[in-house]
Every structure is written in C-alpha cells, then in structure tokens.
mmCIF file of C-alpha atoms and ligand atoms in Angstrom:
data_model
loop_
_atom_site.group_PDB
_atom_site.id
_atom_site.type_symbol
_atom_site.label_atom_id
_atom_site.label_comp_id
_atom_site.label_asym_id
_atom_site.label_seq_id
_atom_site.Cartn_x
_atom_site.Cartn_y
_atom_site.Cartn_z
ATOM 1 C CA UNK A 1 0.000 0.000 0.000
ATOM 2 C CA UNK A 2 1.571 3.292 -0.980
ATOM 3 C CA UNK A 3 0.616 6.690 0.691
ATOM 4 C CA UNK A 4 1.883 9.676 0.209
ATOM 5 C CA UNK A 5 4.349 11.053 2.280
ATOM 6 C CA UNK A 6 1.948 13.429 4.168
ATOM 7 C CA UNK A 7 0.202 10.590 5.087
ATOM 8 C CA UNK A 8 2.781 8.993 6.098
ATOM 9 C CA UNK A 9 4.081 11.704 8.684
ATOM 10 C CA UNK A 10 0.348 12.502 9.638
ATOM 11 C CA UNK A 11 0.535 8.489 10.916
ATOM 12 C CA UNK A 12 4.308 8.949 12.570
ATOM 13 C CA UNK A 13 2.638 11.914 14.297
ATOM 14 C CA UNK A 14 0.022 10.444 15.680
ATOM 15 C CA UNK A 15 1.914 7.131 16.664
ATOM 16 C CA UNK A 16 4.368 9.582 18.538
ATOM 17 C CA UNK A 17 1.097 11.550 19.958
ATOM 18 C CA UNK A 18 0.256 8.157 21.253
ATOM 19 C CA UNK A 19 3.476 6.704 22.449
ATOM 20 C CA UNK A 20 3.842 10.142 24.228
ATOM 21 C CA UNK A 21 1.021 9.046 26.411
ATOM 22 C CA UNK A 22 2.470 6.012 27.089
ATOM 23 C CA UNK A 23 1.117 3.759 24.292
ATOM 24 C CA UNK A 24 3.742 0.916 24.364
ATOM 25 C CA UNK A 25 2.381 -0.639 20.749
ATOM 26 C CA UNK A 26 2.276 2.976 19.281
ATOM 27 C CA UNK A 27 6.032 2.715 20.247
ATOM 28 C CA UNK A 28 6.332 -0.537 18.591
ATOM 29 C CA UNK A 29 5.607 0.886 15.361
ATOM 30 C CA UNK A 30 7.885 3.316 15.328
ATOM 31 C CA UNK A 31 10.417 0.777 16.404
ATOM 32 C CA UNK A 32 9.539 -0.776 13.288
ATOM 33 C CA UNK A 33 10.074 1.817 11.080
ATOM 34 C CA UNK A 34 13.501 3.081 12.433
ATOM 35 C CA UNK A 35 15.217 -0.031 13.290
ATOM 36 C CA UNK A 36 16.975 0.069 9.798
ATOM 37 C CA UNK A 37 18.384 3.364 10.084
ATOM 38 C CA UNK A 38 19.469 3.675 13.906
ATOM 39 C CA UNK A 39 20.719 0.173 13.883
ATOM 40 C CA UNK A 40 23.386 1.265 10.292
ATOM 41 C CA UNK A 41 23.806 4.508 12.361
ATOM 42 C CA UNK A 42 25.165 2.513 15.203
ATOM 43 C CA UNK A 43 26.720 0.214 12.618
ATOM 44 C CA UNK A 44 28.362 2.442 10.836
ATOM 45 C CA UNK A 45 29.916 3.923 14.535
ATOM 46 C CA UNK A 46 31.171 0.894 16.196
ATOM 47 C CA UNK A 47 31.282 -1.405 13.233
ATOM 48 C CA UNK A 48 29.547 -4.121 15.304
ATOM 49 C CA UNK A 49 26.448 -5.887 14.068
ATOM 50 C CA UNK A 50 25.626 -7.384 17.537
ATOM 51 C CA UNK A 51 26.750 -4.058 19.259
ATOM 52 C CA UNK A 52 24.898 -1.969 16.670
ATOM 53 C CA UNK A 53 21.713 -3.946 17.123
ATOM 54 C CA UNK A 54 22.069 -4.001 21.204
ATOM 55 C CA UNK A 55 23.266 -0.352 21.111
ATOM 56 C CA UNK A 56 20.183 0.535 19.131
ATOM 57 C CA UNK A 57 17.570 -1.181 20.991
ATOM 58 C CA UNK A 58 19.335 1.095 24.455
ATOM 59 C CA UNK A 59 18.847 4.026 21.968
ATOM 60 C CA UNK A 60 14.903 3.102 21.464
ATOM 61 C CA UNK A 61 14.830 2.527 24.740
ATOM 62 C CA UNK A 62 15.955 6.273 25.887
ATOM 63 C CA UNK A 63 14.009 7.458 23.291
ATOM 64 C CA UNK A 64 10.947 5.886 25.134
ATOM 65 C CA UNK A 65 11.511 7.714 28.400
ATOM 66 C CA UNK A 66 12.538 10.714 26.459
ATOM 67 C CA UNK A 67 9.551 10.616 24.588
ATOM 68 C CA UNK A 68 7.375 12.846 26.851
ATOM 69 C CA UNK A 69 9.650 15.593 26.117
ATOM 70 C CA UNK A 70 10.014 15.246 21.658
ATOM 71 C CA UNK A 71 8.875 18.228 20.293
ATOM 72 C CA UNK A 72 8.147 17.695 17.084
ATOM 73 C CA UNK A 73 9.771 20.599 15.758
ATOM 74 C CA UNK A 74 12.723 18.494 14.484
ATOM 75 C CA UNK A 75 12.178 15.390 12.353
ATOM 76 C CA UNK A 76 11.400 12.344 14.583
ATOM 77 C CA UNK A 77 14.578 10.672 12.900
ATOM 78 C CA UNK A 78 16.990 12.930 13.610
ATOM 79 C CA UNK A 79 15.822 13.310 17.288
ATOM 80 C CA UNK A 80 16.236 9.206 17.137
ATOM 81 C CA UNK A 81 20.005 9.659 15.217
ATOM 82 C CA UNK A 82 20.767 11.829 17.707
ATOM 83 C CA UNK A 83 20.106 9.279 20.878
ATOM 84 C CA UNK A 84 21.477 6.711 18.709
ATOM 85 C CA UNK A 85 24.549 8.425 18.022
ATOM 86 C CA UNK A 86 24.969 9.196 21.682
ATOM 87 C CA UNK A 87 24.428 5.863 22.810
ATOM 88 C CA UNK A 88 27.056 4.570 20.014
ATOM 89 C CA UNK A 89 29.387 7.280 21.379
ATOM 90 C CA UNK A 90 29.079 5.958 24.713
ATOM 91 C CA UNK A 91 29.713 1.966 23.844
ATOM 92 C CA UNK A 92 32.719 3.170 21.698
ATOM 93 C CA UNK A 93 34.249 5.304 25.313
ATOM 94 C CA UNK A 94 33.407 2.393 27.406
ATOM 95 C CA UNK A 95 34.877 -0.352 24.489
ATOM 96 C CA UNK A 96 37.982 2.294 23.668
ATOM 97 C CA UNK A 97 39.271 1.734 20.639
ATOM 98 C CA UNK A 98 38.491 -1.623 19.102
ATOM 99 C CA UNK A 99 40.182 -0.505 15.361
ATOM 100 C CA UNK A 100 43.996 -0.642 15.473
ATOM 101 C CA UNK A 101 45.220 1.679 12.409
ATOM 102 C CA UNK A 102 48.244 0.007 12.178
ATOM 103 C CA UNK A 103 46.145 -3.588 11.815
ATOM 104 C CA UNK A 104 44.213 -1.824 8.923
ATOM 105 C CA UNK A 105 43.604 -4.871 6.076
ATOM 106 C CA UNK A 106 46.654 -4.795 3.344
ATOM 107 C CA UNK A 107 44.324 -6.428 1.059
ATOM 108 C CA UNK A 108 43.375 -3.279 -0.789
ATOM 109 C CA UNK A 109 46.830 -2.788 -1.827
ATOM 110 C CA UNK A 110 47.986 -5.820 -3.537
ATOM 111 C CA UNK A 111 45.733 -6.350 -7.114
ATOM 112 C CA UNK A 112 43.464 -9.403 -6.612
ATOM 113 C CA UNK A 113 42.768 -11.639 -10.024
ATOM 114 C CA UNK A 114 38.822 -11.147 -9.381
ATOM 115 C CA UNK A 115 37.611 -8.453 -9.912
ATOM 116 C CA UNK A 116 34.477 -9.179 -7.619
ATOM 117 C CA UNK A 117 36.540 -9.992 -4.545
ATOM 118 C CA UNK A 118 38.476 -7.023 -5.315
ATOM 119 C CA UNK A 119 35.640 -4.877 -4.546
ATOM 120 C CA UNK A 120 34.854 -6.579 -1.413
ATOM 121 C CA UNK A 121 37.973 -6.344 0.019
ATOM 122 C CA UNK A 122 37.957 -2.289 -1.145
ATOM 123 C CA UNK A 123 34.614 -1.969 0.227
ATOM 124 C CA UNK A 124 35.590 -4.189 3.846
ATOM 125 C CA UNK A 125 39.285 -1.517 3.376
ATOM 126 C CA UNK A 126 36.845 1.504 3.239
ATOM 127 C CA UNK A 127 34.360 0.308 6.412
ATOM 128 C CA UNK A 128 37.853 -0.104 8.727
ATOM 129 C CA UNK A 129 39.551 2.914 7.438
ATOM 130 C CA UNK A 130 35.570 4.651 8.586
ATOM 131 C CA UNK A 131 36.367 2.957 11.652
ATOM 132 C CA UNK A 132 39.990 3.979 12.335
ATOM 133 C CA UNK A 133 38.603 7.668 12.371
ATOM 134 C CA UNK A 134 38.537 9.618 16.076
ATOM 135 C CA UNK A 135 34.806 9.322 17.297
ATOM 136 C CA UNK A 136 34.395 12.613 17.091
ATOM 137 C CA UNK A 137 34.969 12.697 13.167
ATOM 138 C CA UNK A 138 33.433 9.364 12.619
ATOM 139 C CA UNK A 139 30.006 10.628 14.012
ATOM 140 C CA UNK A 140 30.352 13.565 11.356
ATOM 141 C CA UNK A 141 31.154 11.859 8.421
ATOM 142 C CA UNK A 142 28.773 9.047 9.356
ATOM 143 C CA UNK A 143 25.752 11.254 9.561
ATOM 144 C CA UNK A 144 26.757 13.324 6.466
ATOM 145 C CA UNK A 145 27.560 10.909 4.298
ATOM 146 C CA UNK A 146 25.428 8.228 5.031
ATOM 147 C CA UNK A 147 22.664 10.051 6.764
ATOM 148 C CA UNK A 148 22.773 12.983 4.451
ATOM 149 C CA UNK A 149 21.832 15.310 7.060
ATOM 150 C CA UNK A 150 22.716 18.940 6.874
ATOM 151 C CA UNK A 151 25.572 20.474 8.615
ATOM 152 C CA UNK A 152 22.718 22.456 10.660
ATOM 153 C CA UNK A 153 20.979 18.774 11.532
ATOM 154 C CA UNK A 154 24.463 17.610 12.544
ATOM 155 C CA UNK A 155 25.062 20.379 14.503
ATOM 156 C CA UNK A 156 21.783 19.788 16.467
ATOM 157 C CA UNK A 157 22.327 16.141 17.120
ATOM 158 C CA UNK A 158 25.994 16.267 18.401
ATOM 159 C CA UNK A 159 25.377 19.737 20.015
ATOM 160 C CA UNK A 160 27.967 21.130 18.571
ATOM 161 C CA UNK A 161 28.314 24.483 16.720
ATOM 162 C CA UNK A 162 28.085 24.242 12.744
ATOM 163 C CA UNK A 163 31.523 25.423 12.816
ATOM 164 C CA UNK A 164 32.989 22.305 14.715
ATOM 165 C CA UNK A 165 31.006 19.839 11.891
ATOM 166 C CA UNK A 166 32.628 21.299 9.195
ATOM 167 C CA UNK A 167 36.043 21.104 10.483
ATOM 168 C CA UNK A 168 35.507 17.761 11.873
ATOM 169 C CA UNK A 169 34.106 16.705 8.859
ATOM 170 C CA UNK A 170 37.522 18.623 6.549
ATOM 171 C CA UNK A 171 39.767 16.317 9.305
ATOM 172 C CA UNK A 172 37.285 13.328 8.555
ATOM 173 C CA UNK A 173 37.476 13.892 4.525
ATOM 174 C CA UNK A 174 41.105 14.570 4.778
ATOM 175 C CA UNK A 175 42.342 10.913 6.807
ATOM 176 C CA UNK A 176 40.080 9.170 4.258
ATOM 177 C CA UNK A 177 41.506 10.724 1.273
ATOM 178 C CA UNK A 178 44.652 10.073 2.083
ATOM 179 C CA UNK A 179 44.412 6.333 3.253
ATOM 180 C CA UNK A 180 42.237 5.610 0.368
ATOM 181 C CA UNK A 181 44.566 7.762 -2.284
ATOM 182 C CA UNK A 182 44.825 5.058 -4.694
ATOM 183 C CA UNK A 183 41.290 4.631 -4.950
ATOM 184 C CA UNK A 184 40.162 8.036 -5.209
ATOM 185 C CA UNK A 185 42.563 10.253 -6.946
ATOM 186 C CA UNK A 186 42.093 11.220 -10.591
ATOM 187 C CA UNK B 1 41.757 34.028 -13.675
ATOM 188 C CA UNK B 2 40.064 34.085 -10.016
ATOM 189 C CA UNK B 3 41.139 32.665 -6.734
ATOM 190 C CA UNK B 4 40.739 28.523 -6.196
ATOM 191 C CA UNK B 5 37.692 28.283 -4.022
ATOM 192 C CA UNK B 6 39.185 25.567 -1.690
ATOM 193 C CA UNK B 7 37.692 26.530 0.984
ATOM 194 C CA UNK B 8 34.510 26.137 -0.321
ATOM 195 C CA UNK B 9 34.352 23.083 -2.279
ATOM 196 C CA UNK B 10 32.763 21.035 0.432
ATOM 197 C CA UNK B 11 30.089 23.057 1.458
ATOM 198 C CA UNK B 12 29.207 22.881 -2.356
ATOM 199 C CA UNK B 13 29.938 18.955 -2.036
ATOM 200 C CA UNK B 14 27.402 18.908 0.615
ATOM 201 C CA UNK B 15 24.746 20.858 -0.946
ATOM 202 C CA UNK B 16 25.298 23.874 1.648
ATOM 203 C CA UNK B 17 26.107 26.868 -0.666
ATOM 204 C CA UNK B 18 23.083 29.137 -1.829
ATOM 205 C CA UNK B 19 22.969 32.403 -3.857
ATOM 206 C CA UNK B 20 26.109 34.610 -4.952
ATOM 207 C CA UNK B 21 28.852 32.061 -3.275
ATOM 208 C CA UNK B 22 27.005 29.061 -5.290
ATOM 209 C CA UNK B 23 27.326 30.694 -8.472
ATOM 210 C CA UNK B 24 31.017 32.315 -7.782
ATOM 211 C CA UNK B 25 32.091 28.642 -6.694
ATOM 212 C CA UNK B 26 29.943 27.090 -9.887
ATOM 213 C CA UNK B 27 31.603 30.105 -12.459
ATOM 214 C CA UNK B 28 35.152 28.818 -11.003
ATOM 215 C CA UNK B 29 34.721 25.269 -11.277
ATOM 216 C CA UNK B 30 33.686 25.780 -14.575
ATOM 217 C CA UNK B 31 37.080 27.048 -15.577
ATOM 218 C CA UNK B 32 39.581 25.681 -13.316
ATOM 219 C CA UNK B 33 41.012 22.139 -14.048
ATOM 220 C CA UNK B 34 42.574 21.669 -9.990
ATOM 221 C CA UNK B 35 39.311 22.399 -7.862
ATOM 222 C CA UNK B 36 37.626 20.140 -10.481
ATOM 223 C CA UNK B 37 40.081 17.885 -10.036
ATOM 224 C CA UNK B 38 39.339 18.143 -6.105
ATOM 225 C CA UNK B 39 35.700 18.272 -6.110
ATOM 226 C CA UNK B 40 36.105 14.771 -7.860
ATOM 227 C CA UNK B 41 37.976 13.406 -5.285
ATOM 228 C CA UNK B 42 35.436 14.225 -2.956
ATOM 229 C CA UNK B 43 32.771 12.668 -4.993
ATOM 230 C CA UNK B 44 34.803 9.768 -5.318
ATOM 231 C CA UNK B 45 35.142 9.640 -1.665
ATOM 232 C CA UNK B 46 31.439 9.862 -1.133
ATOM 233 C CA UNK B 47 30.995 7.013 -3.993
ATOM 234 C CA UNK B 48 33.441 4.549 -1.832
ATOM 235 C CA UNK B 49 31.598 5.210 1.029
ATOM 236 C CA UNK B 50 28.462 4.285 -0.300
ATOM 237 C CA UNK B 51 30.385 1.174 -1.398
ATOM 238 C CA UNK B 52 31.209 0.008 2.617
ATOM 239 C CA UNK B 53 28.331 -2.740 3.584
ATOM 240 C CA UNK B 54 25.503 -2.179 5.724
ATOM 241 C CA UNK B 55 25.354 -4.626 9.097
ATOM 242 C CA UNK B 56 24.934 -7.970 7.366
ATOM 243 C CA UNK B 57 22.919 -10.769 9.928
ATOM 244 C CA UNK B 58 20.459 -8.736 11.399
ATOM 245 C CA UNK B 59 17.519 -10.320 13.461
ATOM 246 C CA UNK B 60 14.206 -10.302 12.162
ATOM 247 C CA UNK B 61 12.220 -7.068 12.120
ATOM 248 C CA UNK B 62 9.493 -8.458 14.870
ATOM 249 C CA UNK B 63 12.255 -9.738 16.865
ATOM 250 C CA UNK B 64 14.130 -6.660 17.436
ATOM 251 C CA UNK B 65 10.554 -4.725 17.987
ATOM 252 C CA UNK B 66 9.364 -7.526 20.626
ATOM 253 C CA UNK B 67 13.062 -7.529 22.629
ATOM 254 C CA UNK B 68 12.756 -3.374 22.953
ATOM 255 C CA UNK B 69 9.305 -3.688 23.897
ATOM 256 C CA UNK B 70 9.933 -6.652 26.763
ATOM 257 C CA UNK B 71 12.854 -4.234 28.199
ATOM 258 C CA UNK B 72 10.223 -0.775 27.957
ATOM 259 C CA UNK B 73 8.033 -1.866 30.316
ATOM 260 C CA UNK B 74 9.919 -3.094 33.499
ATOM 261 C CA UNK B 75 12.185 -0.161 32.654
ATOM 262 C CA UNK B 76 9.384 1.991 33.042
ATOM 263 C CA UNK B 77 8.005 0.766 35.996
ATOM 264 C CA UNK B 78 10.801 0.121 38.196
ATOM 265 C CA UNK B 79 11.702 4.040 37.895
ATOM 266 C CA UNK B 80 7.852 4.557 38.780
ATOM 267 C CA UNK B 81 7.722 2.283 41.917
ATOM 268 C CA UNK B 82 11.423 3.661 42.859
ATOM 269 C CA UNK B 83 9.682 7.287 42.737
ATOM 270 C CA UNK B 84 6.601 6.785 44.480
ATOM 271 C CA UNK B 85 8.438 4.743 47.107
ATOM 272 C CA UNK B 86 11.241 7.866 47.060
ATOM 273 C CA UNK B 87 8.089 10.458 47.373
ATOM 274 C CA UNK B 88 6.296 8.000 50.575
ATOM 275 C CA UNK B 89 10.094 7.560 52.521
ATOM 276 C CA UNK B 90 10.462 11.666 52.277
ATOM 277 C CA UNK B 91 7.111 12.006 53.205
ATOM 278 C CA UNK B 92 7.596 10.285 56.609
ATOM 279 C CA UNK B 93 9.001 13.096 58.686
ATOM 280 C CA UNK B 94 5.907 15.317 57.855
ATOM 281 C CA UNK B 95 3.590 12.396 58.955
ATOM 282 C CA UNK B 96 5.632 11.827 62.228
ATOM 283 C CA UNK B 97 5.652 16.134 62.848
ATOM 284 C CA UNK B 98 1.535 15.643 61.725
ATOM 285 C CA UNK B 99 1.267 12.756 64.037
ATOM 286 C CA UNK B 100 2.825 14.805 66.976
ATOM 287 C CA UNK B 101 0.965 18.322 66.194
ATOM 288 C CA UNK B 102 -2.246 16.091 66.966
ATOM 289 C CA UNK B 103 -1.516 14.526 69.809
ATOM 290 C CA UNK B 104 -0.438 17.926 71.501
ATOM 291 C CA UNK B 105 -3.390 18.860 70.599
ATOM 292 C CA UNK B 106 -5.392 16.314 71.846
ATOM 293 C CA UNK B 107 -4.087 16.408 75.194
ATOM 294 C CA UNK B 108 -4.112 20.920 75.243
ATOM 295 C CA UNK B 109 -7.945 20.036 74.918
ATOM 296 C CA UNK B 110 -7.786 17.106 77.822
ATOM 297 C CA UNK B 111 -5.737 19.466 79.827
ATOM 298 C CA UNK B 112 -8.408 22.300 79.387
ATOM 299 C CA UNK B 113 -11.301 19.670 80.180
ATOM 300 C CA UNK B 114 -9.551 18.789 83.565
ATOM 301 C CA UNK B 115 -8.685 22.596 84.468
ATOM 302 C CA UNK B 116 -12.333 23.292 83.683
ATOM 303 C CA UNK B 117 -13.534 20.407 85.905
ATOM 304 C CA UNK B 118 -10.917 20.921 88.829
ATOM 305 C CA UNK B 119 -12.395 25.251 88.990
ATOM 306 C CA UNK B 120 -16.312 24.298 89.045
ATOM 307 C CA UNK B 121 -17.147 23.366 86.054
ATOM 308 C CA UNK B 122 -17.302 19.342 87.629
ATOM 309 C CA UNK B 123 -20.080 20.483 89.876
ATOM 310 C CA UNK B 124 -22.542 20.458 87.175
ATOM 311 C CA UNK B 125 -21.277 17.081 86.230
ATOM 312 C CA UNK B 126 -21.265 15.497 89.909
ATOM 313 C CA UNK B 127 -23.436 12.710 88.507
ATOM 314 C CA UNK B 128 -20.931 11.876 85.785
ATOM 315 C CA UNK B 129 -18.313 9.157 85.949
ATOM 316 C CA UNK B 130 -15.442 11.649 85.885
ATOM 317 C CA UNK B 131 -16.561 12.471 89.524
ATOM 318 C CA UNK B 132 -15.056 9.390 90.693
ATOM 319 C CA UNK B 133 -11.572 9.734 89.712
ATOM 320 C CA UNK B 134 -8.672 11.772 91.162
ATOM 321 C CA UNK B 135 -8.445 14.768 89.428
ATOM 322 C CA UNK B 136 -4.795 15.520 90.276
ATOM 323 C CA UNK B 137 -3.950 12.087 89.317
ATOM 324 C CA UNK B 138 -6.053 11.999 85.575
ATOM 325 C CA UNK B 139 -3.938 15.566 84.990
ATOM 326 C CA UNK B 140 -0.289 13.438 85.949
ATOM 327 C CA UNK B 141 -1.402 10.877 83.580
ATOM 328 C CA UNK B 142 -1.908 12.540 80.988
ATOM 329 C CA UNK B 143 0.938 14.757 80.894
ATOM 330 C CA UNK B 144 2.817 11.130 81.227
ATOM 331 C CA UNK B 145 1.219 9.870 78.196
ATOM 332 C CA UNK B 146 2.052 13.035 76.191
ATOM 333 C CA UNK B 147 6.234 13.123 77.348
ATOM 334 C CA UNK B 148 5.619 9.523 76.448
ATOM 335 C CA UNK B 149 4.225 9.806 72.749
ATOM 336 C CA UNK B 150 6.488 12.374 71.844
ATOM 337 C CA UNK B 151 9.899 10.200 72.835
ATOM 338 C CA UNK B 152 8.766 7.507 70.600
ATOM 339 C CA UNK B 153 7.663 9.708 67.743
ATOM 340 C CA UNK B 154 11.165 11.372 68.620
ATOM 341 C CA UNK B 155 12.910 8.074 68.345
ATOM 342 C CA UNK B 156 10.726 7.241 64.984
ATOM 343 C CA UNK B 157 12.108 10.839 63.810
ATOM 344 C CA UNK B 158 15.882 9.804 64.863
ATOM 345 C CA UNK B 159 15.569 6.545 63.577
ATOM 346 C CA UNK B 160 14.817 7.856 60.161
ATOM 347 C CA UNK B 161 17.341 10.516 60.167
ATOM 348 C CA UNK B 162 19.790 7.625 60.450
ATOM 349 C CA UNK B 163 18.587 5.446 57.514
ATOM 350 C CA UNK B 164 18.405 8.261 55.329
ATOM 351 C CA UNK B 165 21.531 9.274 56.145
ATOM 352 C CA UNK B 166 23.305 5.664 55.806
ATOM 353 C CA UNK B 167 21.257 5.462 52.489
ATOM 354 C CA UNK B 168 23.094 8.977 51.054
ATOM 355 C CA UNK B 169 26.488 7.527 51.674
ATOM 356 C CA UNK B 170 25.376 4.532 50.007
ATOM 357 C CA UNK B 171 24.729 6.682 47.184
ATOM 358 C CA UNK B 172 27.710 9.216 47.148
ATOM 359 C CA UNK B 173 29.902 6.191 47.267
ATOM 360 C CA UNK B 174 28.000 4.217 44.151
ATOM 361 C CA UNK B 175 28.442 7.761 42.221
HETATM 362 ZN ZN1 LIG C 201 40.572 26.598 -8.721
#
C-alpha cells in the first residue's frame, strides 16, 4: 500500500502523539520503522552488528523515556540519530578503541585476479579505514555521508556548533583521502 | 583568472552553498582544471563510502521490535515504583511532625477539660463518671502519656534521620 508522504508523517505523528502518552504498541511501530536506520547509524559507529543492534535497541529505549519531552519541531529521525549516536558514542568510550590503524587490512593494496573480490575487500578496506577515524569525526562523516543530514541537523544532534562539523568533517574527509589515495585520486 | 575556491568546495559537495557564493564557486569550477580535479575526489570519496556494507545478519524485524518492547516496560516501571516509594520515605518526617501536632493537641484540649472540671465546672457534672476519679492524678497521667508519645515519635524521627543518612552515603559512594 503506498501513501503519500503526508500521510505517512500525519501516521508517525500520531503514533508519537500516542506513544507520548504512554502507548507501548504505538512505540512498537515506530520501532519498526527506524530499526533500519538507527541500527546502520550505530553500525556504521562501532562497526559491530551485535553491538549496533544491542546499542540501538538502548537508543529506542531512551528514546521511550525521552519521549514525553520530543517536540516535534525536528524530524522524529533525527531526534532518534541523535540518541542513537549518543548511545554509540558511549559503547565506543566504554569499548575504547576496538580498530587498530596500524592492523588496517593490506588487502586493498595488492591487485586481486577477481575483480568481484576485489571490490569486497575495497569496500571491507573503506568500512575499517571509517572505523579507524577519532569518534568525534566518525560521528560527522557518518551522519553526512550516510545520513545525508545537513551540517545544521548535525550540529543539532551532536550539540555542537556548525563550525565544529565542518572542520571535523575537513579532518574526517582529509584521513580518508589520504588512506584511500589510490582509490580516489584522478 | 580568479582565486581557487578551496575553501569552499565542500560546502558545495554537501549541498550547503546558496545564492552569490554558489554561483562564484559554480563560475570557477567551470574554468579551473585543480578544484575540479578536487571536487572529484570528494565525490569519489562519497561514492566509496556508499560502497562500505551495511550490518549484514540482522535479526528479524518483529524480533528486534518484541526484545525493545519486553525491556520498555519493566524499565518503566521500576523508575515509577522507585519514585513513588522515594516520594512516601520523604514524606515520613511530615507524617511523624503531623502525628505529633495532633496529639499535643489532643491532650491541650484534655488538659483544658480537667482545668475546667478541677475550677467548678465538675459540679454540674457530679453525677458523671469523671466524679469518681482523682483529678490531680487523671492531669499526671496525661501529661505522662504526652512526654511519652512524643519520645517515641522522637525516636521514629531519629531513627529515620539515620537510615536516610546511611542510604546517602550509600549513594555518594556508588556515584
Ligand atoms: Zn581553482
């Protein structure tokens, strides 16, 4: 059944109205529709399926109590990005570093004979070199580029000023660039 | 030729330029080969990215939704029961003072019964049961009974002071 996307906000409105006063199925739907994206948020922070799928359920679950006081000024997703990024930033202080730069795959550098595994390996060298980025930069880049939230959104869920996203994000863009220069430069 | 517009080139990456600065940045591009060149690289950058998997192995949809929901509730609940039962344990001192406040009450109004009776008053009740008693001895009794109540709603008081203050070291030292 498609609706259009009105509709479909009119509905996430009222299912937050609801959850707001304490309507734990109302909840449930939501859950539903934002597991996908808070769980790669979290995924895409720690690098952990299990941890990304524990971490978001802890992020759904703040959200709950937090509910009462949503305003639905900002979109309902990025008030749920910016638990879940939290909550990821919390697991990754607690878990310190789990990435070791210096363990980063060699794979990417020698030429494989398929071209399929090739990518695989490039795409598994590109997820780890995400992962060997400070937190702090990580959380940018994360919610930029795979979020595609503006630098005002990601200001507003990090609470930090707009000017400290786009210099995180510069220091972010710059570490990638040059530990994927063979694979990017033209 | 104008400046490189460095400094810009992500904002335009990121969709973030409007107005004159979109068009100076767009004009430059247009012309020079090295910001081009640049802008690629982000692009490229942005292309690899998209290229990194999403979490492979993830547990079903209703899964997920049914473990959140079975850790909402108790969640919930505990910190409801922990503040009632907060809200009840502060409210004890107040019952104990309320508790107190009456009972000095009570016996002001005993008291003023017995004064009444010992000027007079008891004459017009000579038939009543009262009659009987010692007068001297009902007024010792009940000024007994009140230094009495009071030291065990004192002790109550005390006793209460002490738990709640073991229970805030408990705290300070979990924190
Ligand atoms: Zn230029």
């Amino acid at each position: 059944m498609l609706s259009p996307t009105a509709t479909i906000e009119e509905t996430e409105l009222d299912l937050i109205t609801q959850a707001q006063q304490g309507d734990r199925q109302a909840f449930g739907e939501l859950v539903r529709h934002h597991r996908e994206g808070v769980v790669t948020v979290v995924y895409r922070l720690c690098g952990d399926a299990n941890m990304a799928e524990d971490a978001a359920q802890e992020a759904f679950i703040r959200a709950w109590q937090h509910l009462p006081g949503y305003q639905p000024r900002s979109p309902f997703r990025n008030w749920l990005y910016r638990i879940a990024t939290n909550v990821a930033l919390d697991v990754l202080r607690g878990e310190k570093q789990t990435v070791d730069v210096d363990a980063l795959p060699l794979a990417a550098s020698g030429p494989s004979p398929e071209a399929a595994v090739e990518n695989m390996e490039r795409a598994e060298y590109v997820r780890q070199t995400v992962l060997a980025l400070p937190p702090a930069s990580r959380a940018v880049l994360v919610l930029r580029e795979y979020e595609e939230l503006s630098y005002q959104e990601i200001a507003d869920t990090l609470d930090i000023p707009i000017g400290t996203v786009m210099s995180r994000l510069s220091y972010a863009r710059k570490l990638m660039l040059e530990a994927l220069a063979s694979h990017v430069e033209v | 030729m104008d400046e490189h517009v460095h400094a810009w080139l992500e904002a335009y990456h990121d969709g973030e330029l409007h107005g004159r600065r979109l068009q100076q940045v767009e004009s430059h591009l247009a012309s020079c080969k090295e910001c081009r060149s640049e802008l690629e690289a982000l692009q490229n950058l942005s292309a690899l990215l998209q290229e990194s998997p999403s979490p492979a192995h993830l547990m079903p949809p209703d899964r997920f939704v049914a473990q959140v929901g079975l850790r909402l509730p108790r969640r919930q609940e505990e910190a409801n029961r922990r503040g009632s039962l907060n809200i009840s344990w502060r409210a004890i001192p107040f019952g104990l003072f309320g508790m107190w406040a009456f009972i000095q009450a009570l016996f002001i109004v005993i008291d003023l019964i017995l004064l009444g009776l010992t000027f007079g008053l008891g004459d017009l009740l000579s038939q009543g049961a009262l009659i009987s008693l010692n007068r001297n001895e009902l007024l010792l009794w009940s000024i007994g009974l009140n230094i009495g109540l009071s030291m065990v709603i004192g002790l109550l008081y005390l006793s209460w002071l002490v738990s709640w203050w073991v229970g805030r070291q408990h705290t300070q030292n979990e924190t």
